[in-house]
Tab-separated table of N, CA and C in Angstrom:
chain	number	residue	atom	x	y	z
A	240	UNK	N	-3.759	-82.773	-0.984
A	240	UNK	CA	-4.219	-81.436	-1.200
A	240	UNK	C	-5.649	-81.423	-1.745
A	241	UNK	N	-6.116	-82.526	-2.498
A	241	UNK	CA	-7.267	-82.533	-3.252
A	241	UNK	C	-8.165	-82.595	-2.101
A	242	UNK	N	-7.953	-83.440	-0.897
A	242	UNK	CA	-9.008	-84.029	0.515
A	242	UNK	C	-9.233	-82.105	0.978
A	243	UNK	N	-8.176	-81.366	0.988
A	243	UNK	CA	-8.219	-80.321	1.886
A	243	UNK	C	-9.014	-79.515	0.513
A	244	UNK	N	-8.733	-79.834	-0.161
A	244	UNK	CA	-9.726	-78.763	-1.060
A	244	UNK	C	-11.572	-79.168	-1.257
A	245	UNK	N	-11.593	-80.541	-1.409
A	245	UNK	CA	-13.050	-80.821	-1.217
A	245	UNK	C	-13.741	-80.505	0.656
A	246	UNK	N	-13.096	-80.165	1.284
A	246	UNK	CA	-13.245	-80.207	2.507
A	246	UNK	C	-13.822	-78.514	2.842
A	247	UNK	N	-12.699	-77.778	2.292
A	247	UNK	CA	-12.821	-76.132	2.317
A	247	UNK	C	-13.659	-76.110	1.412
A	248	UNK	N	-14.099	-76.328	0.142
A	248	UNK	CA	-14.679	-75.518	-0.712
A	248	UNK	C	-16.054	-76.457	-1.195
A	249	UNK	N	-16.564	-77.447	-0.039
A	249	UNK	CA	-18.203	-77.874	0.104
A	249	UNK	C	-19.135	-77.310	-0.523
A	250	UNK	N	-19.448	-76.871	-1.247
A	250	UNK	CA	-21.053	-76.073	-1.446
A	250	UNK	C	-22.317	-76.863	-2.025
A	251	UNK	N	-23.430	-76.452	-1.707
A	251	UNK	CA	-24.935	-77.219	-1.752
A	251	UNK	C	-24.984	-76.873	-3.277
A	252	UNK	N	-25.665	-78.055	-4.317
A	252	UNK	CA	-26.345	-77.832	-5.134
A	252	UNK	C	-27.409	-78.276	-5.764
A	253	UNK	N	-28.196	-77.083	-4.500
A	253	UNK	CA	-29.493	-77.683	-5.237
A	253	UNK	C	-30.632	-76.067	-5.158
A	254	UNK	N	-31.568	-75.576	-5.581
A	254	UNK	CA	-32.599	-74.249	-5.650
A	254	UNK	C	-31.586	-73.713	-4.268
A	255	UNK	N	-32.322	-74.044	-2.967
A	255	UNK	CA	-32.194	-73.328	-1.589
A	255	UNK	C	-30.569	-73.177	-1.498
A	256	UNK	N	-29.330	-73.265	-2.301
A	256	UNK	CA	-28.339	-72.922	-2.392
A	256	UNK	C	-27.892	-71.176	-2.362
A	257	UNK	N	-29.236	-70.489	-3.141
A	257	UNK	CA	-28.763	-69.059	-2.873
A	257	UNK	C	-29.003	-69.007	-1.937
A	258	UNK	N	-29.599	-69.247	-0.807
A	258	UNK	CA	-29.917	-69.058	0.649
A	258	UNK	C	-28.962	-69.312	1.269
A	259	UNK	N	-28.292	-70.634	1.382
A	259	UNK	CA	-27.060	-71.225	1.956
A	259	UNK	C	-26.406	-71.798	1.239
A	260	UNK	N	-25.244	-71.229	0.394
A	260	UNK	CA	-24.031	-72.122	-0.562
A	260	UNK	C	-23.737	-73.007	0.220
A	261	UNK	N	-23.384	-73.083	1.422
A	261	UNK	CA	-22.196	-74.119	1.907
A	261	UNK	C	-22.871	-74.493	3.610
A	262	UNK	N	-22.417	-75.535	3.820
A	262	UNK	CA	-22.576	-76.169	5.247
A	262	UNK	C	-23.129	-74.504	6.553
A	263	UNK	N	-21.978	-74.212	6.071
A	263	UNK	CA	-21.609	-73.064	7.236
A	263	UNK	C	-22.406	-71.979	7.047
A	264	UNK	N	-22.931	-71.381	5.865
A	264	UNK	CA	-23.901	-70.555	5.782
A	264	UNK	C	-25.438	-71.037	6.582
A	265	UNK	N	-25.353	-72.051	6.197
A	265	UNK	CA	-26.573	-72.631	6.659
A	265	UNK	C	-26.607	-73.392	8.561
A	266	UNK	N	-25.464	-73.302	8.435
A	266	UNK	CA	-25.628	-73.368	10.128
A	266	UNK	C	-25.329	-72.093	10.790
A	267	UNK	N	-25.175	-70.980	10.426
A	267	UNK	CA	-24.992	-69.840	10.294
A	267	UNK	C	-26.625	-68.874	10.690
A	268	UNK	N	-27.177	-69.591	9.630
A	268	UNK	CA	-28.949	-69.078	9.095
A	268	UNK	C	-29.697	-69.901	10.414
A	269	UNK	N	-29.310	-71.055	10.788
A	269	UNK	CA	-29.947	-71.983	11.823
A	269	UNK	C	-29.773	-70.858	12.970
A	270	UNK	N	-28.591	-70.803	13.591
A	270	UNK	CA	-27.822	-70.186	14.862
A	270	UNK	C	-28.333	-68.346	14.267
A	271	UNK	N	-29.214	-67.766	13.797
A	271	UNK	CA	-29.570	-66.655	13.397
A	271	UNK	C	-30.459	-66.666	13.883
A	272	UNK	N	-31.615	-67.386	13.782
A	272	UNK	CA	-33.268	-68.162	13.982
A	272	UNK	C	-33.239	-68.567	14.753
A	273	UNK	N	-32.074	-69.176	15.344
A	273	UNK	CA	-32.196	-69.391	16.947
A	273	UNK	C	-32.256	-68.740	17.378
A	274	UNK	N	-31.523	-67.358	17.374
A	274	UNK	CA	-30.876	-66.402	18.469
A	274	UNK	C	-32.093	-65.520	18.837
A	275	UNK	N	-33.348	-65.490	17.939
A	275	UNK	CA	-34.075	-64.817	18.247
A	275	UNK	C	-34.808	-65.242	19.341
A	276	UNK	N	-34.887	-66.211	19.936
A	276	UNK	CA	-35.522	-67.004	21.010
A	276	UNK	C	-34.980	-66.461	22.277
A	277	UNK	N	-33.582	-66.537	22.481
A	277	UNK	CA	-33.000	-65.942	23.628
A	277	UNK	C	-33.128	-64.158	23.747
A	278	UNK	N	-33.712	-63.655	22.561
A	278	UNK	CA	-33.625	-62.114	22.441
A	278	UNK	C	-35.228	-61.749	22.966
A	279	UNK	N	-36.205	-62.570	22.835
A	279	UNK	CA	-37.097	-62.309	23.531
A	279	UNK	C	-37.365	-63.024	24.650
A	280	UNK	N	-36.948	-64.299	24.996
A	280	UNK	CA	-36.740	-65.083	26.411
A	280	UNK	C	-36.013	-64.501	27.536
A	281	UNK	N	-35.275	-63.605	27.341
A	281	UNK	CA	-33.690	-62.806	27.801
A	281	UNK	C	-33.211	-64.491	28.894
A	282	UNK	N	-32.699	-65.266	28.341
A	282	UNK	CA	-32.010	-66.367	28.528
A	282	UNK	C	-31.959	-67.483	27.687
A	283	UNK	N	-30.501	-67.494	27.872
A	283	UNK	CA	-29.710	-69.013	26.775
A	283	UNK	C	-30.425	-70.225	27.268
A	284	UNK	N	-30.626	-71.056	26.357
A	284	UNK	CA	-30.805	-72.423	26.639
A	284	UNK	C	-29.324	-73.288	26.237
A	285	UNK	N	-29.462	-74.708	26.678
A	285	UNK	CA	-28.442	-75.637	26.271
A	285	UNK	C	-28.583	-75.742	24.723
A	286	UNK	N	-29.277	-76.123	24.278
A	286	UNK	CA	-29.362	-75.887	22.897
A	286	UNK	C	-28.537	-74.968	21.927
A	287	UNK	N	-29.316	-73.954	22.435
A	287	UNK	CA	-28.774	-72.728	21.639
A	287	UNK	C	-26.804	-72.638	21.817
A	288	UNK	N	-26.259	-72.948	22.873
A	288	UNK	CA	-25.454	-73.010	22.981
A	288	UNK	C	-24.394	-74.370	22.641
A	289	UNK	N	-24.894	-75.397	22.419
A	289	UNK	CA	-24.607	-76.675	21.810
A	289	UNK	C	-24.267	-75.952	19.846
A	290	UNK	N	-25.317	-75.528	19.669
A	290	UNK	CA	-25.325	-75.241	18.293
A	290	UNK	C	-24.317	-74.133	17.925
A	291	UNK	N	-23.973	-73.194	18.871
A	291	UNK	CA	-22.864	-72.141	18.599
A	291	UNK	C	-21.541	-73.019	18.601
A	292	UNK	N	-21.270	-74.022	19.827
A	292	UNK	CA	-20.100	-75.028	19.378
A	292	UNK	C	-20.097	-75.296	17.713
A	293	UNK	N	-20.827	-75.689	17.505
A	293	UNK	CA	-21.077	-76.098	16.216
A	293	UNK	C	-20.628	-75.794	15.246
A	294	UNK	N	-21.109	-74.645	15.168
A	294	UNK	CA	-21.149	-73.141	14.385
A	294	UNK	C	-19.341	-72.939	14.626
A	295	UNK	N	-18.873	-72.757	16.085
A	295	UNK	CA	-17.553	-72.593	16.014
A	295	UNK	C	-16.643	-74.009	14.721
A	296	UNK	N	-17.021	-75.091	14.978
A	296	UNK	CA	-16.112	-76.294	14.450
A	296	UNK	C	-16.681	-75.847	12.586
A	297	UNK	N	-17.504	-75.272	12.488
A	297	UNK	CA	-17.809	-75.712	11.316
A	297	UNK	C	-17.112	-73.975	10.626
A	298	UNK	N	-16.748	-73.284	11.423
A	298	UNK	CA	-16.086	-71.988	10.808
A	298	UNK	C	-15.127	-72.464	10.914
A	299	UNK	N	-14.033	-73.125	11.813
A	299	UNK	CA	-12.520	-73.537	12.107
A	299	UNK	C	-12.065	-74.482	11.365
A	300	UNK	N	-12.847	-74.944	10.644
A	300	UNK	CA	-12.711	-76.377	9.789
A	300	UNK	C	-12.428	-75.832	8.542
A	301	UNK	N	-13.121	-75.177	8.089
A	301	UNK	CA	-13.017	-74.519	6.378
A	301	UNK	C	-11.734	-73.147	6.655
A	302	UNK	N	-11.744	-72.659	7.702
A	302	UNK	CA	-10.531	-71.675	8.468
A	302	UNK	C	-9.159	-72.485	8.100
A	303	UNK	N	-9.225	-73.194	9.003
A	303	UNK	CA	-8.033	-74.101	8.793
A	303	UNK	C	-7.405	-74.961	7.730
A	304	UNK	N	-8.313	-75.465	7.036
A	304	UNK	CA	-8.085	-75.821	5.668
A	304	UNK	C	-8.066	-74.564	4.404
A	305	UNK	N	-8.487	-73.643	4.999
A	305	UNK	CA	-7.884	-72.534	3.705
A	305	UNK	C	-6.389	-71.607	3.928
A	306	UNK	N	-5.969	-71.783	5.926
A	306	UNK	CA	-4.802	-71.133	5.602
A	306	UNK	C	-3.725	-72.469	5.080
A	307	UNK	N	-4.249	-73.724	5.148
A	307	UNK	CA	-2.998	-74.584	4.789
A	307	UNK	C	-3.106	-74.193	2.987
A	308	UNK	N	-4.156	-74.298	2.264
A	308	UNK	CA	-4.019	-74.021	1.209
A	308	UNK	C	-3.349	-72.671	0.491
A	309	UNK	N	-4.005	-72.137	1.310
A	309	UNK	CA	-3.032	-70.446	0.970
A	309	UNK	C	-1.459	-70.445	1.266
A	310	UNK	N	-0.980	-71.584	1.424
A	310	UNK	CA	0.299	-71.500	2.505
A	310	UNK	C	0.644	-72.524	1.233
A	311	UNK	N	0.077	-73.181	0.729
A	311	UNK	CA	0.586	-73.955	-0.516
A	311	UNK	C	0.166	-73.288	-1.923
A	312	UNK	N	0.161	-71.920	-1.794
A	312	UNK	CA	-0.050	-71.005	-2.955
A	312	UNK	C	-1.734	-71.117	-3.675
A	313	UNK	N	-2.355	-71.566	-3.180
A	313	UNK	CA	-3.615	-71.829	-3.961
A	313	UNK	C	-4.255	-70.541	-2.967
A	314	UNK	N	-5.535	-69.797	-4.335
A	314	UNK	CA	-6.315	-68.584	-4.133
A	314	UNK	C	-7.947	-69.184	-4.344
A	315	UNK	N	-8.518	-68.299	-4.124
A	315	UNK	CA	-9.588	-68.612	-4.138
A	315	UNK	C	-10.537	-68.495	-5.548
A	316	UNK	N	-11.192	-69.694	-6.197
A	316	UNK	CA	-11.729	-69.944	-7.462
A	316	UNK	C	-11.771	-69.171	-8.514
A	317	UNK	N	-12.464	-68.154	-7.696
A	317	UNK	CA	-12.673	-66.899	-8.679
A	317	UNK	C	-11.755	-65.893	-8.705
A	318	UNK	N	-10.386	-65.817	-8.427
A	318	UNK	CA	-9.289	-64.982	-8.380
A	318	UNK	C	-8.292	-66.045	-9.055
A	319	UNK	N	-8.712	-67.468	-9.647
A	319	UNK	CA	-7.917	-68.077	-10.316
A	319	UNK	C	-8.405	-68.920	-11.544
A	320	UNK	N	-7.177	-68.678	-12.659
A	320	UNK	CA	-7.346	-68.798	-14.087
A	320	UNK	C	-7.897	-69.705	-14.199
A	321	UNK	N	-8.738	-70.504	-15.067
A	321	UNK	CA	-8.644	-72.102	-15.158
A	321	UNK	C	-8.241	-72.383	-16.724
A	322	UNK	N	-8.110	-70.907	-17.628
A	322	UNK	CA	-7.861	-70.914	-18.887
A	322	UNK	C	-8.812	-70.413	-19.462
A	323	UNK	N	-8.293	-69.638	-20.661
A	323	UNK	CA	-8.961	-68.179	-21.335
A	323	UNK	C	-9.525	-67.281	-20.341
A	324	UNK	N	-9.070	-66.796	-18.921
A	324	UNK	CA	-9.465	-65.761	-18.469
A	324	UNK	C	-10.691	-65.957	-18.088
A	325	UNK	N	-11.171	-67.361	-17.428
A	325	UNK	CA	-12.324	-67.546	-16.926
A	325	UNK	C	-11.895	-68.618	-15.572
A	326	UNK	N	-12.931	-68.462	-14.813
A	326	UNK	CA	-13.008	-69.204	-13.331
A	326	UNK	C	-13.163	-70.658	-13.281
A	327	UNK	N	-13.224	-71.682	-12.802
A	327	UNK	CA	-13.046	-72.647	-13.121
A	327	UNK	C	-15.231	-73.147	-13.140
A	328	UNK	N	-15.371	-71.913	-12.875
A	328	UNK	CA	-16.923	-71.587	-12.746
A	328	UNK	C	-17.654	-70.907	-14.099
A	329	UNK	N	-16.460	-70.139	-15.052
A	329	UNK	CA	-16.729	-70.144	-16.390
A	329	UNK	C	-16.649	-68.421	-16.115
A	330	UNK	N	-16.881	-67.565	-14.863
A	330	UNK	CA	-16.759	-66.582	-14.795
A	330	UNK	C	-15.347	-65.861	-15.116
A	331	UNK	N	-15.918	-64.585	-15.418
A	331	UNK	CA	-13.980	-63.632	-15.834
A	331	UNK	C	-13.801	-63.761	-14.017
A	332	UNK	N	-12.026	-63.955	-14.553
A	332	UNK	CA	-11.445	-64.219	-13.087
A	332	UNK	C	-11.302	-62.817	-12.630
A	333	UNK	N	-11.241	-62.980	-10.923
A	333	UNK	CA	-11.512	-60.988	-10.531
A	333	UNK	C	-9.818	-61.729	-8.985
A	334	UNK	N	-8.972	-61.028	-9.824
A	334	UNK	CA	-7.964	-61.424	-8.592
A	334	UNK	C	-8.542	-60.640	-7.411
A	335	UNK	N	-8.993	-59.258	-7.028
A	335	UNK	CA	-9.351	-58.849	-5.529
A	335	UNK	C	-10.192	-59.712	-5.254
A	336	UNK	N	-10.929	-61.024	-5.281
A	336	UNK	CA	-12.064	-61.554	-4.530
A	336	UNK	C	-11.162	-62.213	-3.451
A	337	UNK	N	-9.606	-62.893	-3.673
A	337	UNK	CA	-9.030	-63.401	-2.821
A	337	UNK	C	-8.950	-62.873	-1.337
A	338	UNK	N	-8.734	-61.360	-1.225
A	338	UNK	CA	-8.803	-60.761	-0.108
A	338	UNK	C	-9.844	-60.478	0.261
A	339	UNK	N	-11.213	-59.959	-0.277
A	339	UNK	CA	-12.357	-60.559	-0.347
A	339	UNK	C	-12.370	-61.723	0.768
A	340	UNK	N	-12.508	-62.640	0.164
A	340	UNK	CA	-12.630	-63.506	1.173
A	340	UNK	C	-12.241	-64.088	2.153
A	341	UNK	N	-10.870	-63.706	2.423
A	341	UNK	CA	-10.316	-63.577	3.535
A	341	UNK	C	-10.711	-62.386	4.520
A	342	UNK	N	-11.371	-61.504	4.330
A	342	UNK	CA	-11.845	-60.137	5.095
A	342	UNK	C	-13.531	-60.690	5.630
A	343	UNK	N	-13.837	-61.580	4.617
A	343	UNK	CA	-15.376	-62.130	5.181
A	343	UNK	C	-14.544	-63.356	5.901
A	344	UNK	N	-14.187	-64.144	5.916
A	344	UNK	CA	-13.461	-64.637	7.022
A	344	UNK	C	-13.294	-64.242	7.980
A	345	UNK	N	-12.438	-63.680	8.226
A	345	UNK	CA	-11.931	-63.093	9.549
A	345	UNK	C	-12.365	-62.650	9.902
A	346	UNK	N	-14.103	-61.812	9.704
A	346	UNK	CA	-15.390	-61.067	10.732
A	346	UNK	C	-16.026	-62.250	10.812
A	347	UNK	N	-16.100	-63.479	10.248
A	347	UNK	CA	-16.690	-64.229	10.361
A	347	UNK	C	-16.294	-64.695	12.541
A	348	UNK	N	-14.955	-65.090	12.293
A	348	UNK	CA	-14.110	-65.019	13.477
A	348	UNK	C	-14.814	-64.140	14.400
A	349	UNK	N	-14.164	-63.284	13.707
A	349	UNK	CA	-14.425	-61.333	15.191
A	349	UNK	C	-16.016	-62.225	15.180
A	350	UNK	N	-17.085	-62.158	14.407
A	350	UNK	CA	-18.488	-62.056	14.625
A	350	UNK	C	-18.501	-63.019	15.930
A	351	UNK	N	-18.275	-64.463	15.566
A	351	UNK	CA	-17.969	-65.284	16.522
A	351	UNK	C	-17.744	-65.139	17.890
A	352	UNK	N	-16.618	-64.162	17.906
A	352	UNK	CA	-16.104	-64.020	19.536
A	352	UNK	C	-17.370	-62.873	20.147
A	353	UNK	N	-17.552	-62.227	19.188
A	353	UNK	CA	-18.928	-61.153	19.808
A	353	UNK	C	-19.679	-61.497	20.190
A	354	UNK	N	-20.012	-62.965	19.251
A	354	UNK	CA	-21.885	-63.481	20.376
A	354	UNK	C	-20.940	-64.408	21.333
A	355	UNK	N	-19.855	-64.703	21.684
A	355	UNK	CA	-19.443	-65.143	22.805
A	355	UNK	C	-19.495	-64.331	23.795
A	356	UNK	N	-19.202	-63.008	23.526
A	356	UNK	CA	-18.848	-61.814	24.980
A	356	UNK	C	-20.457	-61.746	25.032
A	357	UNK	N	-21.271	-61.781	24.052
A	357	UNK	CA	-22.801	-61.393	24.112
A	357	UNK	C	-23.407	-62.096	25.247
A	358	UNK	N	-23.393	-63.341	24.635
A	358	UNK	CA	-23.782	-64.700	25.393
A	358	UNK	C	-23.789	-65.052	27.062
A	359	UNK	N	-21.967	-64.735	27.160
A	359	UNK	CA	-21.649	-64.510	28.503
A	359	UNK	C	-21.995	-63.814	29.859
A	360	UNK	N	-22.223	-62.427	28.599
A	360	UNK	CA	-22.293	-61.302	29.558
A	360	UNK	C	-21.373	-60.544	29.868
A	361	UNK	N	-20.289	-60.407	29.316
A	361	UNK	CA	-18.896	-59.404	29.196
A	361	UNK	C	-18.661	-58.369	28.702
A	362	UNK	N	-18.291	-57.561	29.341
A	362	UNK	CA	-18.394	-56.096	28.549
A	362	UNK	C	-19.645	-54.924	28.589
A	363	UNK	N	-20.812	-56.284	28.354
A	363	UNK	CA	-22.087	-55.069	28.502
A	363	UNK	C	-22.736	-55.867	29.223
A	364	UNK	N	-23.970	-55.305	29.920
A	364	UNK	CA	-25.221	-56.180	30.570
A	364	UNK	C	-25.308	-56.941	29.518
A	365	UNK	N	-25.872	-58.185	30.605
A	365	UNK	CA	-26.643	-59.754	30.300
A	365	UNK	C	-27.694	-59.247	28.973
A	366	UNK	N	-28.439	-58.682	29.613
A	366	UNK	CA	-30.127	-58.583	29.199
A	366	UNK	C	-29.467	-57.367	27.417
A	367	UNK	N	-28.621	-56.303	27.536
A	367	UNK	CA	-28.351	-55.453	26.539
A	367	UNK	C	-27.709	-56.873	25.358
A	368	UNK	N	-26.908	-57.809	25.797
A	368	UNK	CA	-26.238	-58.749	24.927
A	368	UNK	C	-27.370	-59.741	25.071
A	369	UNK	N	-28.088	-59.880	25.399
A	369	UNK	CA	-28.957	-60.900	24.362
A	369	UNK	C	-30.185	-60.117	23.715
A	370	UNK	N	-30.343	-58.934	23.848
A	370	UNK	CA	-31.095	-58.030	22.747
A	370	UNK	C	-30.431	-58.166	21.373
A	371	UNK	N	-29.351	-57.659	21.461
A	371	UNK	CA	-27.989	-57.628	20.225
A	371	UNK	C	-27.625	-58.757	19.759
A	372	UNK	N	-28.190	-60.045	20.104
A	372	UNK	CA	-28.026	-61.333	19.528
A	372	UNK	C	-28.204	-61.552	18.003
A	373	UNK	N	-29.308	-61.491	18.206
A	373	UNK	CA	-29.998	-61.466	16.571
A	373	UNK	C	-28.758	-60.825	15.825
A	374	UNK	N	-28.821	-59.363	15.778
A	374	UNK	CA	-27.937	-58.645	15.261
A	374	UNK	C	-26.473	-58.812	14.661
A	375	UNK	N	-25.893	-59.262	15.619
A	375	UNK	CA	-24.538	-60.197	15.707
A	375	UNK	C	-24.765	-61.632	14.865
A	376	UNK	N	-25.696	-62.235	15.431
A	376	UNK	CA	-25.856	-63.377	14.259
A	376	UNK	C	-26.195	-63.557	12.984
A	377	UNK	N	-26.915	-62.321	12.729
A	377	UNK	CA	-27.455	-62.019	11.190
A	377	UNK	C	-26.277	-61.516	10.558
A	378	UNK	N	-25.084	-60.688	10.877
A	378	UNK	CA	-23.828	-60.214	10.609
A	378	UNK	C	-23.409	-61.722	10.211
A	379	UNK	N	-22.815	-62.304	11.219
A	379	UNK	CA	-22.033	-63.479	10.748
A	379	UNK	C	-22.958	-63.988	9.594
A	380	UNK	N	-23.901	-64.381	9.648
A	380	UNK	CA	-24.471	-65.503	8.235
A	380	UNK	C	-24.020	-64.376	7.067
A	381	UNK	N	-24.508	-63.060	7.005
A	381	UNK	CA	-24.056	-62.243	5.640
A	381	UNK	C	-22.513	-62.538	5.151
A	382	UNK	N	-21.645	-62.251	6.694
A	382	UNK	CA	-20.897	-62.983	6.130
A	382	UNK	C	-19.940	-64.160	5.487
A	383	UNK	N	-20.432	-65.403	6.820
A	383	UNK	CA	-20.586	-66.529	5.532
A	383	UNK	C	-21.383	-66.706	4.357
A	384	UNK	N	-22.519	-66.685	4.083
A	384	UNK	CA	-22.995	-66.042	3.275
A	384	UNK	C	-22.169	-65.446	1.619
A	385	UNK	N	-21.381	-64.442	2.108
A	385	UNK	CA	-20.804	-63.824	1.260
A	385	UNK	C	-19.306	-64.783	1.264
A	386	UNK	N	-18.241	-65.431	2.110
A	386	UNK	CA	-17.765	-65.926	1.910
A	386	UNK	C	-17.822	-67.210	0.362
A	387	UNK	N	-19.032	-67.850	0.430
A	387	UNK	CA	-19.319	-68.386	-0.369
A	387	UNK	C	-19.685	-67.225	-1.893
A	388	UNK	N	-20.146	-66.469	-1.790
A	388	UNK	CA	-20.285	-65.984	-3.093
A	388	UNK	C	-19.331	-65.457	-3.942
A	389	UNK	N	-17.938	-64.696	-3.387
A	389	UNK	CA	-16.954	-64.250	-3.556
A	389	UNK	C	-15.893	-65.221	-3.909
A	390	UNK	N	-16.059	-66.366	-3.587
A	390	UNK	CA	-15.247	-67.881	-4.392
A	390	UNK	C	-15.521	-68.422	-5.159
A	391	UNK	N	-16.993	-67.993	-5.681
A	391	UNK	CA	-17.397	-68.352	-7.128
A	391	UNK	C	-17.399	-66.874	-7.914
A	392	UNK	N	-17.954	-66.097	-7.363
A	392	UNK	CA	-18.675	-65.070	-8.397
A	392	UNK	C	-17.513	-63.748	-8.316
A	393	UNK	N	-17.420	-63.113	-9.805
A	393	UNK	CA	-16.272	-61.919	-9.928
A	393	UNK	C	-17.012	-60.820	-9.337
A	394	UNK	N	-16.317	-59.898	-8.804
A	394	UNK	CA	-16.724	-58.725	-8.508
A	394	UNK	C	-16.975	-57.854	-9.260
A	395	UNK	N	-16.600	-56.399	-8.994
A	395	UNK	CA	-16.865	-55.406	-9.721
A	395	UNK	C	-15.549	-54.928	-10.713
A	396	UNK	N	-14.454	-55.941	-10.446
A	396	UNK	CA	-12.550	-55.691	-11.026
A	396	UNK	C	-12.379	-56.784	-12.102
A	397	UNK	N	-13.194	-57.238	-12.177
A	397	UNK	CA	-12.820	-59.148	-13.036
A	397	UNK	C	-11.324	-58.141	-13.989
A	398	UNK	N	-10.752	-59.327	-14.133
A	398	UNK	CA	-9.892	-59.256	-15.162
A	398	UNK	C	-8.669	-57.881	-14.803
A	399	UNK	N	-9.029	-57.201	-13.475
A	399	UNK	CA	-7.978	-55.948	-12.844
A	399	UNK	C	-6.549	-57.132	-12.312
């Protein structure tokens, strides 16, 4: 359980950490800065699309290792005690961050499948879905992004 917990809960520490807490924010911020290339090129390269694989394994990886943990009763840092009513981060514990972060999760997902239909060309014109690239990709990093902040930091309920 300890392997699946250093695995899910990775984060950078060093300054450029508020930018990107964790692996995935930051390949997140990469695949953002990319996307702007295909939004004024109006076409994908191999690249750009190598790196969305990426981007997929590196959301499914911390995905998958948090529903096994949730499935073995463990919540997320900051929705759990570590003693005297603080986070194991020193913050007051805020039990709503748990769903919290499962809700930035799971758009993380939806975001995902969107620059897939984008990408493709499904649903709307080619040329309208790679305008909306950027857009879609800047969504997902906020919310990895915020995934990471909501597992350390209490909300606006600490202690509800």
């Amino acid at each position: 359980m300890e392997f699946l917990r250093l695995i899910h809960g990775y984060q950078f520490n060093s300054g450029l950490a508020q930018l990107f807490p964790t692996p995935y924010a930051l390949a997140t911020l990469v695949l953002f800065v990319w996307s702007i290339a295909p939004a004024v090129k109006m076409r994908i390269g191999g690249g750009f699309m190598l790196w969305l694989r990426v981007t997929w394994v590196l959301t499914l990886l911390p995905a998958v290792t948090g529903v096994i943990l949730a499935l073995g009763g463990a919540k997320v840092p900051s929705a759990t005690d570590a003693g005297e009513g603080v986070s194991k981060y020193g913050f007051p514990v805020d039990p709503s961050r748990d769903w919290e972060h499962w809700m930035y999760a799971g758009l993380c997902v939806i975001s995902l499948y969107v620059i897939e239909v984008l990408v493709r060309g499904r649903l709307i014109e080619h040329r309208v879905g790679l305008r909306l690239l950027p857009v879609a990709t800047l969504f997902l990093y906020g919310c990895a992004y915020m995934i990471g902040r909501v597992a350390v930091f209490p909300g606006s309920t600490p202690g509800s």
